[in-house]
Coordinates of C-alpha atoms and ligand atoms in Angstrom, one line a residue:
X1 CA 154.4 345.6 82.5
X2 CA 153.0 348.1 79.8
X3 CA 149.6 349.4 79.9
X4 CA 149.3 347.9 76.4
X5 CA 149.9 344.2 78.2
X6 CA 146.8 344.6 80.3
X7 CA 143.1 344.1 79.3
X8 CA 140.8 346.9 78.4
X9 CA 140.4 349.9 81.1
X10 CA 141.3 352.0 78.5
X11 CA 139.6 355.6 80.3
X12 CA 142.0 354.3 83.5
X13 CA 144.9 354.1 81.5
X14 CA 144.4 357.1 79.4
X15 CA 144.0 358.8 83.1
X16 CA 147.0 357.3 84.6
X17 CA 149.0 358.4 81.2
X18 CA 148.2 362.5 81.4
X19 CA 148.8 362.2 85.3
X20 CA 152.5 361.8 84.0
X21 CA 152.4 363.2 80.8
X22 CA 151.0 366.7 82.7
X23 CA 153.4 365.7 86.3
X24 CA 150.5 365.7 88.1
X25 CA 151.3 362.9 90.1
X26 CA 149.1 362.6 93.8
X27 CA 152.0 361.7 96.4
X28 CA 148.9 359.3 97.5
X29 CA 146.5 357.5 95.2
X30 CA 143.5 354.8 96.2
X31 CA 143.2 352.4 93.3
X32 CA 139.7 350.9 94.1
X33 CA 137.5 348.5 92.4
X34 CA 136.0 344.9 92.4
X35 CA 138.5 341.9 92.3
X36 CA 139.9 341.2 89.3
X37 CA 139.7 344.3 87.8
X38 CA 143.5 344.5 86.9
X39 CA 144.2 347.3 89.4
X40 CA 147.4 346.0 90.8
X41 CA 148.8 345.4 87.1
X42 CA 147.5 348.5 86.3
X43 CA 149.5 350.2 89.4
X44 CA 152.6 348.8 88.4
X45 CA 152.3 349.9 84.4
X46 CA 151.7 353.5 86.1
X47 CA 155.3 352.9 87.9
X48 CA 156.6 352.0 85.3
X49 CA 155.7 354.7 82.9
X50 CA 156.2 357.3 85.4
X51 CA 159.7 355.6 85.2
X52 CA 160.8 354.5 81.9
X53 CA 164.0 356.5 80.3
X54 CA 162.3 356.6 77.1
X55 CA 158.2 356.6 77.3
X56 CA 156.0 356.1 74.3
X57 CA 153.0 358.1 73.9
X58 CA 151.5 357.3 76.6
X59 CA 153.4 354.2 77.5
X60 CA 156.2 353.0 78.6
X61 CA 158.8 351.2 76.1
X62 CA 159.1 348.0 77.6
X63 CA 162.8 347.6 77.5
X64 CA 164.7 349.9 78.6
X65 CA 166.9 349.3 82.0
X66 CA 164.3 350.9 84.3
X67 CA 160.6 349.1 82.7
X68 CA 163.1 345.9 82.7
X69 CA 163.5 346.2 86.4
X70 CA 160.1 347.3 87.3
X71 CA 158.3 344.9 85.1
X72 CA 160.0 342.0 86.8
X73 CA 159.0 343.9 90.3
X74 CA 163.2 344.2 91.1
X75 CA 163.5 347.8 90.7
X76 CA 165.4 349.0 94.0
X77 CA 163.2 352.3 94.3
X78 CA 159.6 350.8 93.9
X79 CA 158.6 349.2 96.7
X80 CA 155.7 346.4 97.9
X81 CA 153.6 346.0 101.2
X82 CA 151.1 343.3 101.1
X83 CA 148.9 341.0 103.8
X84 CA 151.3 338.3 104.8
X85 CA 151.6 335.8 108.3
X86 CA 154.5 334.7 110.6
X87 CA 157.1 333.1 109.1
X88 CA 158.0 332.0 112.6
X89 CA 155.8 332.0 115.3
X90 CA 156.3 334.8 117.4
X91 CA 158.2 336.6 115.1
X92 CA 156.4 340.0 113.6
X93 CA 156.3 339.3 109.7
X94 CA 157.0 341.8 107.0
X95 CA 156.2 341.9 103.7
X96 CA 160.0 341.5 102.2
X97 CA 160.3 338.5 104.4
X98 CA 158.0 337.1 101.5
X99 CA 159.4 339.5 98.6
X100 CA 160.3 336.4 96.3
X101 CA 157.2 334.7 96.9
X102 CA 155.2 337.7 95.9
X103 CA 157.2 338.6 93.1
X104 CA 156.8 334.9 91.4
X105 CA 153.1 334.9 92.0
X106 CA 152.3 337.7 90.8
X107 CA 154.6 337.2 87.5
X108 CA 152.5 333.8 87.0
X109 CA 149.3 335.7 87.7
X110 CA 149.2 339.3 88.0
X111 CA 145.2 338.9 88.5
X112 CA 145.5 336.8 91.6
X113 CA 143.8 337.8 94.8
X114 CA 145.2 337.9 98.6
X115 CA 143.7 334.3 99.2
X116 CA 145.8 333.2 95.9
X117 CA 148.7 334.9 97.8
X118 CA 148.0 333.5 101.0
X119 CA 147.8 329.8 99.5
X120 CA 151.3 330.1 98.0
X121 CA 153.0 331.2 101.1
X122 CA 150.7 327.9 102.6
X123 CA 149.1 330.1 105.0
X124 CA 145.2 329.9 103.0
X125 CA 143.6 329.4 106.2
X126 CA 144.9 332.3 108.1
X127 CA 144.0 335.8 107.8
X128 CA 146.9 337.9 106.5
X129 CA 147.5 341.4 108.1
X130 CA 150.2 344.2 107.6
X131 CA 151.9 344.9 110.9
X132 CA 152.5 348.0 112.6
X133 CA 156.4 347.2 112.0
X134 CA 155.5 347.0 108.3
X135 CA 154.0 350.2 108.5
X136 CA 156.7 351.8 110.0
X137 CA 159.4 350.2 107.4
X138 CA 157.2 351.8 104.9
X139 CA 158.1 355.3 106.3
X140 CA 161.7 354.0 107.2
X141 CA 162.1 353.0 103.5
X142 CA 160.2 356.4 101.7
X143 CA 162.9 358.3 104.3
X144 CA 165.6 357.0 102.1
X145 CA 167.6 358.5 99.4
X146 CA 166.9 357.0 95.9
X147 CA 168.8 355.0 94.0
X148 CA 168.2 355.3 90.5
X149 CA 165.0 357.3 90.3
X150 CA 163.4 360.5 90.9
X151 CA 160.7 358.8 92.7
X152 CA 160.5 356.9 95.9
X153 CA 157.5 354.7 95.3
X154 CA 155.7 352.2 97.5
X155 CA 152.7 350.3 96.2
X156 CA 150.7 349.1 99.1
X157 CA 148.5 345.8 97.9
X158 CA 145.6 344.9 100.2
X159 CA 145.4 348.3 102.4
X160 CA 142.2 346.8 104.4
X161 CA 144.4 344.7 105.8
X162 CA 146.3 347.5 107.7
X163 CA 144.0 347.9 110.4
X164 CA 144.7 350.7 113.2
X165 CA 148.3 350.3 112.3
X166 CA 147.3 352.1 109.5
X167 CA 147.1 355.1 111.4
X168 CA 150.9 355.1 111.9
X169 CA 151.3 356.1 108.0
X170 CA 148.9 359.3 108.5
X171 CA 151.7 362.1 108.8
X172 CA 153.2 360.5 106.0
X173 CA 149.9 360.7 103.9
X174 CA 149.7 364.2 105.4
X175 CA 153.3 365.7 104.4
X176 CA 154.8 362.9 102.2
X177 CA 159.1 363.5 101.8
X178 CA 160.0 364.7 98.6
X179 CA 159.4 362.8 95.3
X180 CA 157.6 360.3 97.5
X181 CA 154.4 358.1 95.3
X182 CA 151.9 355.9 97.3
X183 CA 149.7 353.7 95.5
X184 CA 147.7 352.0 97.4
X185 CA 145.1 349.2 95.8
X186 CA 142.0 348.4 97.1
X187 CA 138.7 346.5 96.6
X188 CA 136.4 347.3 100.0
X189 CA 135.8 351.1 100.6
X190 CA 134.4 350.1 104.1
X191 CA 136.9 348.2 105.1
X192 CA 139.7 350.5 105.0
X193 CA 140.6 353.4 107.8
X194 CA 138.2 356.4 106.8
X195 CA 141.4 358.4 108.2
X196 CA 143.8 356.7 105.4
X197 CA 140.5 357.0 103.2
X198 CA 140.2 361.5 103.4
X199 CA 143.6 361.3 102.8
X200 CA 144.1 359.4 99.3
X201 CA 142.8 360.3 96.0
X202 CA 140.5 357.6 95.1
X203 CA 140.8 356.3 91.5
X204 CA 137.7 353.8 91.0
X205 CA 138.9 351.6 88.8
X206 CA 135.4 349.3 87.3
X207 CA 135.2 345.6 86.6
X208 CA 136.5 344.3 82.9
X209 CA 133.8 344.7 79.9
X210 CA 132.6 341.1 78.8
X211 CA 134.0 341.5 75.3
X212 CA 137.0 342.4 76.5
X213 CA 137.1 339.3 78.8
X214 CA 136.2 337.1 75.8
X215 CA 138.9 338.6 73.8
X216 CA 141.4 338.2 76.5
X217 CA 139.7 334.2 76.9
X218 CA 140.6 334.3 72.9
X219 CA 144.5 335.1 73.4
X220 CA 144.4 332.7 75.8
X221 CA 143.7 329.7 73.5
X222 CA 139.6 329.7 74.1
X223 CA 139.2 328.7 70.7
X224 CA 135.1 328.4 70.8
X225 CA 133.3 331.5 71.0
X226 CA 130.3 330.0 73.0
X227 CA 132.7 328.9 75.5
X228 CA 134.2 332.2 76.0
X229 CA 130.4 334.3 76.1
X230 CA 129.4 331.9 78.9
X231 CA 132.8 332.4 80.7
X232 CA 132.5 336.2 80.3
X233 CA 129.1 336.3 81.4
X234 CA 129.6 334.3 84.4
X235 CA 132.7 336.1 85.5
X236 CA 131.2 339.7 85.9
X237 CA 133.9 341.9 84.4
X238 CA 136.5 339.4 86.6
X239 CA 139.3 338.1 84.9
X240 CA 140.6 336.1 87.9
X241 CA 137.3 334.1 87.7
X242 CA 137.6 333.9 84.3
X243 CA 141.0 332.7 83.3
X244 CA 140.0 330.0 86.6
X245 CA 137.0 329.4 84.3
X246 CA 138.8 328.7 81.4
X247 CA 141.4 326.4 83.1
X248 CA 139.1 324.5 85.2
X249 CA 136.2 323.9 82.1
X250 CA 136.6 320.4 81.1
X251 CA 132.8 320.1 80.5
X252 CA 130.6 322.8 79.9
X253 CA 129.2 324.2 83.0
X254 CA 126.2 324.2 81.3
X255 CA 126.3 320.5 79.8
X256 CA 127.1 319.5 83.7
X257 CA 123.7 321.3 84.7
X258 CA 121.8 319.6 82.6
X259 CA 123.0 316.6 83.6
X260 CA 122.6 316.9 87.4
X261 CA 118.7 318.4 86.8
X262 CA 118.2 315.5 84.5
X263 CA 119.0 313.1 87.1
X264 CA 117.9 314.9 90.1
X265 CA 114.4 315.7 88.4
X266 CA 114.0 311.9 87.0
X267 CA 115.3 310.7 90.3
X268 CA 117.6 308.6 88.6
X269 CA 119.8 307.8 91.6
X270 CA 122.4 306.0 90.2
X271 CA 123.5 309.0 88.0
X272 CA 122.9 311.6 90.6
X273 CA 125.2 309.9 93.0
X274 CA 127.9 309.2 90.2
X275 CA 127.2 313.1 89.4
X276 CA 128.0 314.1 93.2
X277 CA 131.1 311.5 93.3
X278 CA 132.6 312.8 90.3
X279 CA 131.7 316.5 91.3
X280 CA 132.8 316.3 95.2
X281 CA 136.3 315.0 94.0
X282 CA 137.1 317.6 92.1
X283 CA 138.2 320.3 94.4
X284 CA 136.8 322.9 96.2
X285 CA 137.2 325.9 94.1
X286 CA 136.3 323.8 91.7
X287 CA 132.6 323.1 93.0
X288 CA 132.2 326.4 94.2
X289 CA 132.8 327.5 90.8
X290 CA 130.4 324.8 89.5
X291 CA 127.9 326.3 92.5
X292 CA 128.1 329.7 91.2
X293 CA 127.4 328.8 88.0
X294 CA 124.7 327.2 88.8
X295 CA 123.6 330.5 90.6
X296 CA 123.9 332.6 87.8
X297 CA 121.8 330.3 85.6
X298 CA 118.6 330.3 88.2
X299 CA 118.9 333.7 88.8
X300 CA 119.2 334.7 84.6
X301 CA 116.1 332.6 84.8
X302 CA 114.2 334.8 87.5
X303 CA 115.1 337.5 85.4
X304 CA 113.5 336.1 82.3
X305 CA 110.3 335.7 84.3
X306 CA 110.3 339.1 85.5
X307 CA 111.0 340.5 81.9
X308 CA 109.5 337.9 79.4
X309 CA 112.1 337.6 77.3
X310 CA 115.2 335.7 76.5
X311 CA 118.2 336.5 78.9
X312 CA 120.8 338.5 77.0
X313 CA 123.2 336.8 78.9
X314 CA 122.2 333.5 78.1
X315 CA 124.5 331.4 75.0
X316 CA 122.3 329.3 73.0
X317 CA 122.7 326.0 74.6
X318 CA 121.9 328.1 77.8
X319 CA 118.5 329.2 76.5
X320 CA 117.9 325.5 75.1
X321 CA 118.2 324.5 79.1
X322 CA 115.8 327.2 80.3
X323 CA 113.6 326.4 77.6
X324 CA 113.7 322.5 79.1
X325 CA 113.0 323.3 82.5
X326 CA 110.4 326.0 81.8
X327 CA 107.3 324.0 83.1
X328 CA 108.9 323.5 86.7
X329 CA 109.8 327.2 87.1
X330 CA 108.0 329.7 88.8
X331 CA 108.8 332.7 90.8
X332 CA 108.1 331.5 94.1
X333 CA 110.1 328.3 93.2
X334 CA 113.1 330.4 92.2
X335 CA 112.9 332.5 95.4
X336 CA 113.2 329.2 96.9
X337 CA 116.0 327.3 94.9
X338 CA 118.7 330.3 94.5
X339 CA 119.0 330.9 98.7
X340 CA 119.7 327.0 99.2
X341 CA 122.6 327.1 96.6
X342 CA 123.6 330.5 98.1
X343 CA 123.9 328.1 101.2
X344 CA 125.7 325.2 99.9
X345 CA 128.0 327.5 98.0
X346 CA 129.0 328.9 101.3
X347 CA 129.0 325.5 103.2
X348 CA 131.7 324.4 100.9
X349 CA 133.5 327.7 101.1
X350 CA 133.7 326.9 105.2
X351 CA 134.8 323.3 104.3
X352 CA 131.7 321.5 104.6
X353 CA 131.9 317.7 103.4
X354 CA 130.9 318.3 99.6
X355 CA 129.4 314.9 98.9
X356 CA 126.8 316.0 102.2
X357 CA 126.7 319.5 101.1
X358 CA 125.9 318.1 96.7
X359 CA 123.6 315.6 98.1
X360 CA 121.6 317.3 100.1
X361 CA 121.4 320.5 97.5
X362 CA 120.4 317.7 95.1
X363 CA 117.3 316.4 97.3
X364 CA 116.1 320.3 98.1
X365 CA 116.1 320.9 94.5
X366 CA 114.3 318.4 93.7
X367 CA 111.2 318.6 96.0
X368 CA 111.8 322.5 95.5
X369 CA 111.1 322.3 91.7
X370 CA 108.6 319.4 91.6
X371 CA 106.5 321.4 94.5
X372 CA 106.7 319.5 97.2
X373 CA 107.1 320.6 101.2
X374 CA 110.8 320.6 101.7
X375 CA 112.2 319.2 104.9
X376 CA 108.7 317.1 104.8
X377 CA 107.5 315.9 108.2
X378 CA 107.8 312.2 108.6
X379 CA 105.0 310.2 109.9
X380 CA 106.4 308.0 112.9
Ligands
LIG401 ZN1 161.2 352.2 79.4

């Protein structure tokens, strides 16, 4: 992968290009940001500039035998640790037990996340951790001679995952082997050994510009501009989201609002349960895409309040919808509405029935916005 093949971070590229251009590569490196920033991408076009036989200004070609092999993740000095379970039970699991699996998913999708990961090898509802055997092969491995590059790298995927063991790599952080590269790529500072932390240089590495989101949404085949602004906007700089977004979007998220309100607020209750039929059988990432969404609209709309204006980050058929819905808005509404979605969002996440969680979102709302007590005491 060429730094040219991935979206924007153009100061992080530039960066990563004079740190070989000037061989001033840091024997350990922290690449740190939000999900879907493109950091793990971004750590492999590093690789594989640091090894192509015949670099570009400031990137790598793309085709010679080195790029070939580290651009299809095969190149027998660059190595990959990352979260993974038992393949067996009882039997301590390393990350090249699932080298093939990695290498396909991330080749499909080099924005996908550990629980992305973690579904492929079908272990989604298990937590993935890397071993203290893993950590050891990682010093085993870096111990090695090369085979056909200066460097002995290891890029490390998911480092909060290493737990104490992580401690077992310190002395190797502290006096790496010759010609020895570790890139490890993070998303939660405070979830990752302070000891592994005061011993990395941290590259922060920030979410994705909209435009540049909208522009990759373009290449993609998002023909309609609106389309692409609302998926930008609502993915915050992540291009996982997005490109989910954009595969998922049948409807308009927004055209799907308007519908739900319409029949939630006209208690029309033959289209509000069609709407949460239709809605609860469509998957689970699904709805908590739809959820957040739906999040991001009401809370554009406190923002409105609070500024009196139009939400920048509102498309057209956006603002129509506020404009609609103005008259049952108000602050103290709002501060209602957005922690109850927050909720169901996060029932369904924990596997909540999603007709239950839709329906009663859908009642809430409704006495939320029209004013009325929620979870009314009945007279018996
Ligand atoms: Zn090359």
């Amino acid at each position: 992968m060429k730094f040219s093949e991935i979206t924007g971070q153009l100061k992080v590229k530039h960066q990563l290009a004079e740190m070989v251009n000037h061989a001033r590569i840091p024997h350990a490196q922290l690449f740190l940001g939000p999900e879907g920033n493109g950091a793990l991408p971004l750590a492999i076009a590093f690789v594989q500039y640091l090894l192509c036989e015949n670099k570009q200004e400031n990137d790598s070609c793309g085709q010679c035998p080195s790029c070939n092999k580290v651009s299809k993740l095969i190149h027998p000095d660059v190595h990959f640790t990352f979260p993974v379970v038992p393949k067996t039970s009882g039997k301590v699991p390393l990350s090249d037990d699932y080298m093939a699996e990695f290498r396909k998913a991330f080749l499909e999708n080099p924005f996908l996340n550990e629980y992305d990961f973690l579904k492929i090898i079908q272990a989604e509802n298990r937590q993935g951790n890397i071993t203290a055997l893993e950590a050891r092969n990682i010093i085993k491995r870096l111990n090695l001679k090369t085979f056909e590059s200066e460097f002995k790298i290891t890029i490390i995927w998911k480092p909060e995952a290493l737990g104490k063991e992580g401690n077992i790599l310190l002395k190797l952080l502290e006096e790496p082997t010759e010609n020895t590269v570790l890139i490890l790529v993070g998303e939660n500072q405070e979830e990752i050994l302070p000891t592994i932390l005061s011993r990395t240089q941290i590259l922060k590495i920030p979410s994705i510009e909209d435009d540049e989101v909208m522009q990759e949404l373009e290449k993609k085949g998002c023909e309609n501009k609106e389309t692409a602004q609302r998926i930008a906007f609502l993915s915050q700089g992540n291009l996982r989201v997005a490109l989910q977004l954009l595969h998922h979007e049948e409807a308009p998220l927004d055209v799907e609002l308007s519908k739900w309100l319409s029949a939630t607020l006209n208690n029309h209750a033959v289209e509000l349960i069609h709407f949460v039929d239709q809605k609860s059988g469509s998957g689970r990432e699904n709805i908590k895409q739809y959820l957040a969404y739906v999040l991001h609209f009401f809370r554009e709309c406190t923002m409105m309040m609070y500024c009196l204006q139009l939400s920048p980050r509102f498309t057209e058929s956006e603002q129509t919808l506020a404009g609609r819905i103005q008259r049952f808005l108000s602050e103290e509404k709002l501060n209602k509405l957005i922690p109850i979605i927050e909720k169901a969002h996060y029932a369904i996440e924990r596997n909540c029935n999603p007709k239950l969680v839709l329906l009663d979102l859908s009642i809430q709302m409704e006495k939320i916005l029209r004013g009325k007590p929620v979870y009314a005491e009945m007279d018996i």
